[in-house]
Amino acid sequence: MSVRFKIALTIFITGTLTALGVIATVLFAFQRFEHETAYYRANAFLKRVGSTYNGMLDMQQRHPEEFVTFLRSLLFFEPNSQLYLLRADGSVIVSTSAMTLPADYKVALQPVLQAMGPTPMPYVMGDDPERPGPDDGAIIAALPLTSAVIRPDQPIAGYLYLVCQKPIASEGRLEAFRSTFARPALASILAVVALATLLTAWITATVTRPLRRLTEAVATVQREGLTAGAASETALIHAPDRFEFSSARDEFGQLASGFRAMLMTLRTQWEALRRLDHFRREGVSNLSHDLRSPLTATAACLETLDARWAADPARTNDRQLVEVALRNTRNAARLVQSLGDLAQLDEPEFKLHPELLDAAELLDDIALRFAARAEKQGVVLVAEPAANDLPTFAALDIELFERAVANLVDNALKFCPAGGRITLAARGCVDPGSHGNDSAPARRRVEVSVSDSGPGIPAADLAHLFDRFYQSRQSVEPASSEGGKGLGLAIVKRIAELHGGTVSVASEPGQGTTVTLSLPAG
C-alpha cells in the first residue's frame, strides 16, 4: 500500500466519519428540539387551562360525565395528547383515552413532581398509561389542583396530567421529514464528500510528489551510480513542469536541499576517489613494469657472481652476501610482480577469457607442477578425484584459475612441515532454491579446495586473511624473508570474484587449514 493511497484513504474515512457525525448530531438535536418544544407547549397549555377553569376536582365530582366531554374538548387540536385527572397518590380518576385502565392503575409521581418543581427542566419523561412498558415513556406536563376545601395536611388534592404521546409516522410527516431534512442532509453529505475528495487530491499531490521525486532520484543513484544520479537530481531541480525544490521553503524544500547538497558532496568525493584510484592503479602498474627489468638484471648478475665464486673457497664469505642479496632481490621481484598483477585485475576494463573446463583435470596439472618442490620438502601433495558423481565443469580463465590455485599451494608448502600432507580436490555441488523456496531453480557450483596439515591459523587472523598486505606474524616469516607479502590471498580473492564466486577459509591451530574456492558451474 503506497503512501499516496494511505493519505487518500485516511482523508476519505475522516470525511465520511465527519459526515455521519454531523447527521447523528442533527438527528439528536432535532429530536431534543421536538421534545423541548412539546414540553414547553404542554406547560403553557396547562397554565392556560388552570387559569381559565378553577375547581376542576369539584367539577368532576358534580358532573362526572360532562367533565369527560369537557376534557376531550380541550384536546380537540391536540390529537397526539391525552389528559388525565389524578388523585394526590397518582391514581387515575378521569381519562380522555378510549382505553380502559385498570382500577388500581397509578402514575409514577416522581416525574410529576419534577415537572412541577421550581428548577426549569428541558423536558420531563413520565408514564404513558396507554403505552406502559420498559421504554422511556412520553413527554409529560402536570398542573397541581386544589379542592374547594383545603385541609392543612394536604394542600394538593390532585393533578391535571398531560401526556404528549409520540407521533405516528404518517405519510405526510415522512414527506415533510424528507423535504426538510433528507434532501439538505444528502446535499451536505455530497458536499462533504466532494470537498474531501478535492482535499485528498490536493494534499496527496502536494505531499507525495516531492517524496516521489526524491525516491526516484535515490533509486536512480542506487541503480546507475552517482554520475547518473547527479544528472537525475539536476533534472529534478530545473524541470519546468515539476515541483521546484529550489524555491520551496517548507520541510520538503529543506529535505530536497539537504539531499541535493549530500548528493553533490558524494559526487565530489566519488570523483576524487575515482581519480585517486585510477592514479594508484596506473602508478602501481607503471612502477611494477619499470622495476621488473632492473630487478631481473640484478638477479641475473648476482646469480652469475654466485656461479663464478662457487669453486673459489676464498669467496665463501662473499657468496654468503650474494645469497642474501639474491634472496631479497627475488622477493622484491615477486612482490613487484604481485603488485602489477593485482593492479591489472583491479582495472574496470579487465576482461576474463573463460573456457568450459574440468576443474579436476586442472588440479592434476597443478599438482604435477609442484610435485618436485613438495618432494624436496618431504610433503605429500596429491590431487584427489571428485567426491561425487556431479560434474566439475566450470567457465574458467585457465591462466587466472591456475594462478589462484598455485598461490594457495605455494602458501601451503611454506607452512606445511616435513611429513605433512597437502590435498587438492574439486567437487560438484547443488544449492537448494534461493531463500528456502523449493520451487526456485537449484544452482550448481564447483568447489575447489586446498587443504594442508600445517600449524593452522589463529581465529583472530581469519577475518583479515584476505586483506591486502596483511600478514599473520604468528605463522608467517617477516616480510624481508621468503615468507608471504600479504598479496597472494588477495589475488586469490580477486580472481574468485572475477569468476563470480567466493573464497572461504577454515582453520584451527594445530589442525591444518582448508581454503575453498566456490565457483558457478558451467
XYZ file of C-alpha atoms in Angstrom:
522
model
C 0.000 0.000 0.000
C 1.569 3.260 -1.125
C 1.783 6.428 0.955
C -0.430 8.235 -1.559
C -3.202 5.653 -1.159
C -2.891 5.731 2.639
C -3.258 9.513 2.738
C -6.236 9.445 0.366
C -7.921 6.656 2.327
C -7.333 8.458 5.634
C -8.864 11.700 4.355
C -11.828 9.883 2.811
C -12.548 7.930 6.002
C -12.209 11.112 8.057
C -14.669 12.931 5.774
C -17.146 10.054 5.888
C -17.000 9.808 9.672
C -17.409 13.564 9.925
C -20.489 13.461 7.697
C -22.003 10.628 9.738
C -21.236 12.505 12.933
C -22.937 15.629 11.577
C -26.021 13.613 10.614
C -26.159 11.916 14.024
C -25.780 15.282 15.757
C -28.538 16.835 13.648
C -30.881 13.917 14.359
C -30.206 14.125 18.088
C -30.628 17.900 18.100
C -33.831 17.605 16.057
C -35.281 15.056 18.474
C -34.294 17.117 21.504
C -35.807 20.207 19.898
C -39.093 18.357 19.355
C -39.115 17.163 22.980
C -38.401 20.596 24.400
C -40.952 22.239 22.115
C -43.633 19.728 23.111
C -42.802 20.144 26.808
C -42.958 23.942 26.792
C -46.163 23.894 24.717
C -47.742 21.427 27.135
C -46.787 23.542 30.168
C -48.198 26.649 28.532
C -51.406 24.772 27.684
C -51.899 23.556 31.259
C -51.270 27.010 32.670
C -53.946 28.466 30.403
C -56.397 25.716 31.400
C -55.658 26.201 35.116
C -56.091 29.963 34.924
C -59.347 29.655 32.949
C -61.050 26.807 34.777
C -60.861 26.716 38.569
C -62.116 23.885 40.743
C -61.699 21.038 38.287
C -61.921 18.447 41.034
C -65.244 19.865 42.177
C -66.479 19.989 38.567
C -65.648 16.308 38.131
C -67.423 15.359 41.334
C -70.582 17.273 40.420
C -70.785 16.369 36.729
C -68.590 13.319 36.015
C -69.927 12.505 32.522
C -69.910 16.109 31.302
C -66.367 16.507 32.710
C -65.020 13.766 30.425
C -66.544 15.510 27.418
C -65.056 18.769 28.659
C -61.553 17.301 28.891
C -61.797 15.810 25.420
C -62.934 19.134 24.010
C -59.769 20.717 25.393
C -57.704 18.317 23.251
C -59.598 18.923 20.042
C -56.479 20.412 18.400
C -54.003 18.067 20.166
C -54.814 14.602 18.744
C -51.454 13.154 19.963
C -52.014 14.171 23.607
C -54.100 12.769 26.454
C -55.331 14.383 29.667
C -55.668 12.565 32.956
C -57.148 13.753 36.240
C -55.129 12.243 39.044
C -55.589 11.988 42.768
C -52.823 13.032 45.090
C -51.460 9.482 45.201
C -51.240 9.246 41.379
C -54.308 7.094 40.753
C -56.308 7.977 37.620
C -59.780 9.492 38.176
C -60.703 10.547 34.643
C -59.007 9.909 31.284
C -59.572 11.211 27.758
C -58.236 7.959 26.368
C -60.551 5.398 24.847
C -58.540 2.661 26.585
C -59.999 1.323 29.821
C -57.370 1.446 32.530
C -57.201 -0.942 35.485
C -58.970 0.258 38.606
C -55.759 0.328 40.636
C -53.583 1.961 37.951
C -51.336 4.712 39.294
C -48.974 7.106 37.563
C -45.445 7.460 38.973
C -45.378 10.700 40.966
C -41.628 11.366 40.740
C -41.776 12.723 37.143
C -44.954 14.660 38.055
C -43.251 16.390 40.955
C -40.171 17.000 38.788
C -42.308 18.675 36.106
C -43.869 20.971 38.723
C -40.608 21.687 40.516
C -39.026 25.135 40.777
C -35.965 24.123 38.696
C -36.538 24.704 34.969
C -36.265 21.447 33.015
C -35.665 20.999 29.267
C -38.295 18.279 29.310
C -39.578 15.516 31.572
C -40.332 11.922 30.592
C -43.085 10.163 32.509
C -45.584 7.287 32.382
C -47.897 6.880 29.428
C -50.960 4.924 30.620
C -51.871 3.966 27.061
C -48.410 2.512 26.317
C -46.988 1.019 29.504
C -43.651 -0.719 29.087
C -39.912 -0.583 29.719
C -39.289 2.286 27.284
C -38.587 5.872 28.300
C -42.304 6.750 28.306
C -43.604 10.037 26.941
C -43.157 13.755 27.496
C -45.417 14.848 30.313
C -46.593 18.062 31.987
C -48.515 18.424 35.221
C -50.637 21.051 36.949
C -51.410 20.842 40.688
C -55.101 21.044 41.599
C -56.678 22.054 44.888
C -60.090 21.275 46.315
C -62.645 23.846 47.424
C -61.937 22.798 50.996
C -58.213 22.638 51.608
C -57.001 20.576 54.516
C -53.857 21.757 56.192
C -52.124 18.374 55.773
C -52.985 18.063 52.060
C -52.648 21.341 50.133
C -52.630 19.500 46.766
C -55.704 17.361 46.160
C -54.822 16.125 42.657
C -53.094 16.783 39.366
C -54.035 17.517 35.797
C -51.656 15.198 33.912
C -50.894 15.824 30.225
C -49.138 13.139 28.140
C -47.614 14.160 24.799
C -47.585 10.816 23.021
C -45.000 10.024 20.345
C -46.446 10.932 16.945
C -47.151 8.170 14.465
C -45.032 8.391 11.289
C -47.735 9.227 8.801
C -47.155 9.691 5.082
C -47.423 13.456 5.366
C -44.943 13.540 8.232
C -42.479 11.384 6.357
C -42.780 13.618 3.323
C -42.223 16.669 5.481
C -39.170 14.986 7.014
C -37.747 14.194 3.576
C -38.321 17.689 2.286
C -36.950 19.484 5.329
C -34.132 17.149 6.393
C -33.286 14.322 3.994
C -32.584 16.481 0.965
C -30.482 19.091 2.793
C -28.616 16.291 4.586
C -27.968 14.491 1.292
C -26.717 17.718 -0.231
C -24.466 18.270 2.793
C -23.070 14.740 2.537
C -22.357 15.146 -1.151
C -20.704 18.495 -0.459
C -18.541 16.964 2.306
C -17.546 14.031 0.087
C -16.727 16.353 -2.820
C -14.706 18.633 -0.550
C -12.905 15.641 0.989
C -12.116 14.326 -2.500
C -10.672 17.654 -3.583
C -8.663 17.941 -0.378
C -7.445 14.377 -0.828
C -6.262 15.052 -4.351
C -4.584 18.325 -3.371
C -2.910 17.057 -0.196
C -1.833 13.808 -1.853
C -0.290 15.661 -4.767
C 1.379 18.219 -2.503
C 2.805 15.659 -0.077
C 3.698 12.729 -2.295
C 5.012 14.484 -5.422
C 8.279 15.728 -3.854
C 8.676 12.478 -1.955
C 8.205 10.511 -5.165
C 10.783 12.678 -6.903
C 13.289 12.114 -4.115
C 12.566 8.388 -4.170
C 13.162 8.281 -7.924
C 16.437 10.157 -7.536
C 17.647 7.775 -4.811
C 16.602 4.771 -6.906
C 18.499 6.179 -9.891
C 21.629 6.627 -7.787
C 21.280 3.106 -6.436
C 20.704 1.621 -9.895
C 23.108 3.589 -12.086
C 25.635 5.149 -9.754
C 26.408 8.645 -8.570
C 27.061 10.115 -12.013
C 23.640 9.145 -13.381
C 22.033 10.089 -10.080
C 23.553 13.550 -10.248
C 22.127 14.088 -13.715
C 18.731 12.971 -12.461
C 18.988 15.316 -9.491
C 19.755 18.214 -11.812
C 16.682 17.369 -13.853
C 14.639 17.331 -10.657
C 15.535 20.901 -9.873
C 15.320 22.545 -13.288
C 12.401 20.696 -14.942
C 9.758 23.443 -15.577
C 6.732 21.118 -15.276
C 7.706 19.693 -11.910
C 7.900 20.748 -8.308
C 10.600 23.367 -7.821
C 12.672 22.168 -4.911
C 14.940 25.172 -5.039
C 12.076 27.628 -4.332
C 10.269 25.627 -1.646
C 10.517 26.907 1.924
C 8.695 24.103 3.716
C 10.005 20.821 5.125
C 10.078 19.222 1.682
C 12.192 22.029 0.346
C 14.624 21.654 3.236
C 14.745 17.895 2.706
C 15.381 18.347 -1.020
C 18.090 20.944 -0.369
C 19.799 18.619 2.093
C 19.546 15.713 -0.345
C 20.945 17.834 -3.171
C 23.845 19.022 -1.012
C 24.563 15.458 0.123
C 24.461 14.222 -3.466
C 26.834 16.955 -4.642
C 29.213 16.120 -1.798
C 29.082 12.441 -2.686
C 29.709 13.260 -6.353
C 32.743 15.360 -5.443
C 34.124 12.687 -3.151
C 33.359 9.951 -5.658
C 35.173 11.787 -8.439
C 38.143 12.366 -6.121
C 38.204 8.681 -5.185
C 37.967 7.666 -8.828
C 40.907 9.891 -9.722
C 42.944 8.635 -6.792
C 42.109 5.019 -7.549
C 42.996 5.465 -11.214
C 46.260 7.195 -10.247
C 47.040 4.396 -7.780
C 46.400 1.581 -10.244
C 48.212 3.344 -13.052
C 51.133 4.256 -10.783
C 51.441 0.731 -9.371
C 51.208 -0.798 -12.828
C 53.834 1.554 -14.250
C 56.090 1.133 -11.228
C 55.809 -2.648 -11.426
C 56.633 -2.589 -15.115
C 59.596 -0.271 -14.617
C 61.050 -2.261 -11.701
C 60.864 -5.673 -13.313
C 63.752 -5.100 -15.733
C 66.333 -3.761 -13.213
C 65.385 -6.420 -10.661
C 65.679 -9.145 -13.254
C 69.056 -7.788 -14.352
C 70.228 -7.517 -10.726
C 69.179 -11.105 -10.009
C 70.984 -12.290 -13.150
C 74.170 -10.504 -12.144
C 74.024 -11.938 -8.635
C 73.425 -15.440 -9.988
C 76.416 -15.009 -12.306
C 78.689 -13.903 -9.434
C 77.463 -16.793 -7.311
C 78.262 -19.252 -10.112
C 81.752 -17.773 -10.656
C 82.650 -17.894 -6.981
C 81.250 -21.353 -6.353
C 84.656 -23.026 -6.975
C 86.734 -20.431 -5.083
C 86.946 -21.205 -1.330
C 88.315 -17.718 -0.701
C 84.958 -16.263 -1.827
C 82.855 -18.127 0.733
C 82.019 -15.022 2.741
C 81.335 -13.082 -0.433
C 78.989 -15.832 -1.642
C 77.005 -15.592 1.602
C 76.466 -11.901 0.998
C 75.478 -12.623 -2.601
C 72.942 -15.236 -1.439
C 71.315 -12.705 0.918
C 71.186 -10.085 -1.816
C 69.847 -12.617 -4.345
C 67.144 -13.836 -1.948
C 65.921 -10.306 -1.233
C 66.086 -9.388 -4.926
C 63.926 -12.371 -5.812
C 61.474 -11.447 -3.021
C 61.298 -7.903 -4.336
C 60.753 -9.189 -7.882
C 57.896 -11.408 -6.708
C 56.370 -8.538 -4.778
C 56.582 -6.240 -7.796
C 55.055 -8.978 -9.950
C 52.183 -9.451 -7.498
C 51.534 -5.698 -7.288
C 51.367 -5.479 -11.052
C 49.062 -8.475 -11.318
C 46.732 -7.115 -8.649
C 46.625 -3.678 -10.262
C 45.767 -5.306 -13.587
C 42.996 -7.397 -12.004
C 41.512 -4.270 -10.404
C 41.142 -2.484 -13.723
C 37.428 -1.945 -14.566
C 38.199 -2.777 -18.196
C 39.792 -6.108 -17.304
C 38.008 -8.998 -19.020
C 38.212 -12.704 -18.432
C 38.763 -15.242 -21.192
C 36.675 -18.113 -19.855
C 36.532 -21.626 -21.266
C 34.394 -24.545 -20.172
C 36.934 -26.832 -18.454
C 37.063 -29.637 -15.921
C 38.475 -28.149 -12.725
C 39.611 -31.590 -11.515
C 41.900 -32.023 -14.530
C 43.475 -28.617 -13.958
C 44.214 -29.611 -10.364
C 46.139 -32.650 -11.644
C 48.333 -30.368 -13.767
C 48.992 -28.016 -10.837
C 49.906 -30.968 -8.588
C 52.469 -32.147 -11.152
C 53.957 -28.649 -11.320
C 54.602 -28.543 -7.537
C 55.448 -32.233 -7.122
C 59.242 -31.758 -7.160
C 59.175 -28.932 -4.612
C 56.843 -30.894 -2.335
C 59.088 -33.976 -2.545
C 62.129 -31.857 -1.729
C 60.380 -30.532 1.406
C 59.163 -34.019 2.415
C 55.495 -33.123 1.923
C 52.930 -35.384 0.264
C 50.997 -33.481 -2.450
C 48.013 -35.248 -4.015
C 45.065 -34.290 -6.214
C 42.059 -36.353 -5.167
C 39.319 -37.325 -7.605
C 35.833 -35.848 -7.299
C 33.998 -36.996 -4.174
C 30.689 -37.483 -6.021
C 29.312 -38.073 -9.481
C 28.367 -34.435 -10.080
C 30.357 -32.791 -12.892
C 33.114 -30.348 -12.022
C 32.982 -28.308 -15.212
C 33.087 -24.510 -14.914
C 33.743 -21.491 -17.130
C 37.334 -20.711 -16.144
C 40.078 -18.419 -17.276
C 42.884 -21.008 -17.337
C 45.723 -18.632 -16.533
C 43.944 -16.895 -13.653
C 42.494 -20.097 -12.198
C 45.882 -21.795 -12.192
C 47.385 -18.650 -10.655
C 44.849 -18.703 -7.804
C 45.314 -22.400 -7.017
C 49.086 -22.076 -7.363
C 49.085 -19.263 -4.785
C 47.164 -21.480 -2.382
C 49.536 -24.424 -2.925
C 52.543 -22.146 -2.540
C 51.214 -20.872 0.816
C 50.513 -24.419 1.959
C 54.073 -25.517 1.108
C 55.512 -22.582 3.047
C 53.860 -23.618 6.296
C 53.388 -27.383 5.987
C 56.211 -29.176 7.847
C 58.099 -32.241 6.590
C 55.897 -35.316 6.764
C 52.793 -33.204 6.207
C 50.138 -33.583 3.539
C 48.554 -31.194 1.015
C 45.335 -32.221 -0.729
C 43.794 -30.659 -3.842
C 40.173 -31.548 -4.501
C 37.269 -30.496 -6.699
C 33.642 -31.492 -6.319
C 30.292 -30.507 -7.809
C 27.564 -29.109 -5.542
C 23.891 -28.198 -5.892
C 22.481 -25.376 -3.789
C 18.790 -25.517 -2.753
C 16.296 -22.949 -4.081
C 17.050 -19.376 -3.122
C 15.537 -18.062 0.149
C 14.400 -21.536 1.089
C 11.897 -21.649 -1.762
C 11.823 -25.186 -3.082
C 10.097 -24.073 -6.287
C 13.052 -21.848 -7.250
C 15.594 -23.429 -9.600
C 18.617 -25.014 -7.913
C 22.053 -23.524 -8.559
C 25.041 -25.706 -9.413
C 28.555 -24.788 -8.404
C 32.044 -26.238 -8.230
C 34.095 -26.170 -5.040
C 37.891 -26.307 -5.357
C 39.740 -26.767 -2.062
C 43.374 -26.822 -0.972
C 43.905 -28.472 2.425
C 47.106 -28.841 4.406
C 48.101 -30.408 7.704
C 50.152 -27.399 8.803
C 50.040 -25.443 12.074
C 46.759 -23.740 11.228
C 45.773 -20.090 11.554
C 44.677 -18.322 14.766
C 40.985 -17.339 14.858
C 41.900 -13.648 15.253
C 43.643 -13.685 11.851
C 40.896 -15.402 9.825
C 38.795 -12.256 9.371
C 41.741 -10.363 7.854
C 43.362 -13.183 5.936
C 42.347 -11.848 2.505
C 43.182 -8.204 3.253
C 45.959 -6.769 1.147
C 49.393 -6.656 2.802
C 48.030 -8.408 5.894
C 50.347 -10.983 7.448
C 49.789 -13.262 10.385
C 53.028 -12.797 12.319
C 52.394 -15.976 14.267
C 52.559 -18.159 11.165
C 54.372 -16.154 8.505
C 58.004 -15.151 8.373
C 58.979 -11.465 8.249
C 58.327 -9.653 5.008
C 62.017 -9.462 4.230
C 62.333 -13.262 4.143
C 60.997 -15.956 1.882
C 57.567 -15.666 3.544
C 54.454 -14.059 2.095
C 53.912 -10.385 1.474
C 50.160 -10.374 2.110
C 49.213 -10.227 -1.583
C 48.848 -13.882 -2.580
C 45.488 -14.447 -0.912
C 44.254 -11.007 -2.003
C 44.927 -12.061 -5.608
C 43.070 -15.345 -4.997
C 40.042 -13.471 -3.689
C 40.042 -11.081 -6.645
C 40.258 -13.952 -9.152
C 37.337 -15.714 -7.438
C 35.267 -12.508 -7.594
C 36.034 -12.064 -11.296
C 34.672 -15.575 -11.886
C 31.505 -14.718 -9.941
C 32.495 -16.878 -6.990
C 33.696 -16.609 -3.412
C 36.605 -17.810 -1.313
C 36.481 -19.034 2.272
C 38.915 -20.466 4.793
C 38.510 -22.908 7.655
C 41.339 -23.450 10.096
C 42.115 -24.407 13.674
C 45.523 -24.099 15.329
C 47.264 -27.454 15.166
C 44.611 -28.978 12.869
C 45.625 -27.535 9.490
C 43.918 -25.153 7.044
C 41.448 -25.541 4.183
C 40.867 -22.786 1.622
C 37.866 -23.273 -0.672
C 37.019 -21.563 -3.957
C 33.296 -21.711 -4.751
C 32.643 -21.027 -8.447
C 29.485 -21.182 -10.592
C 29.261 -24.426 -12.534
C 29.362 -24.308 -16.292
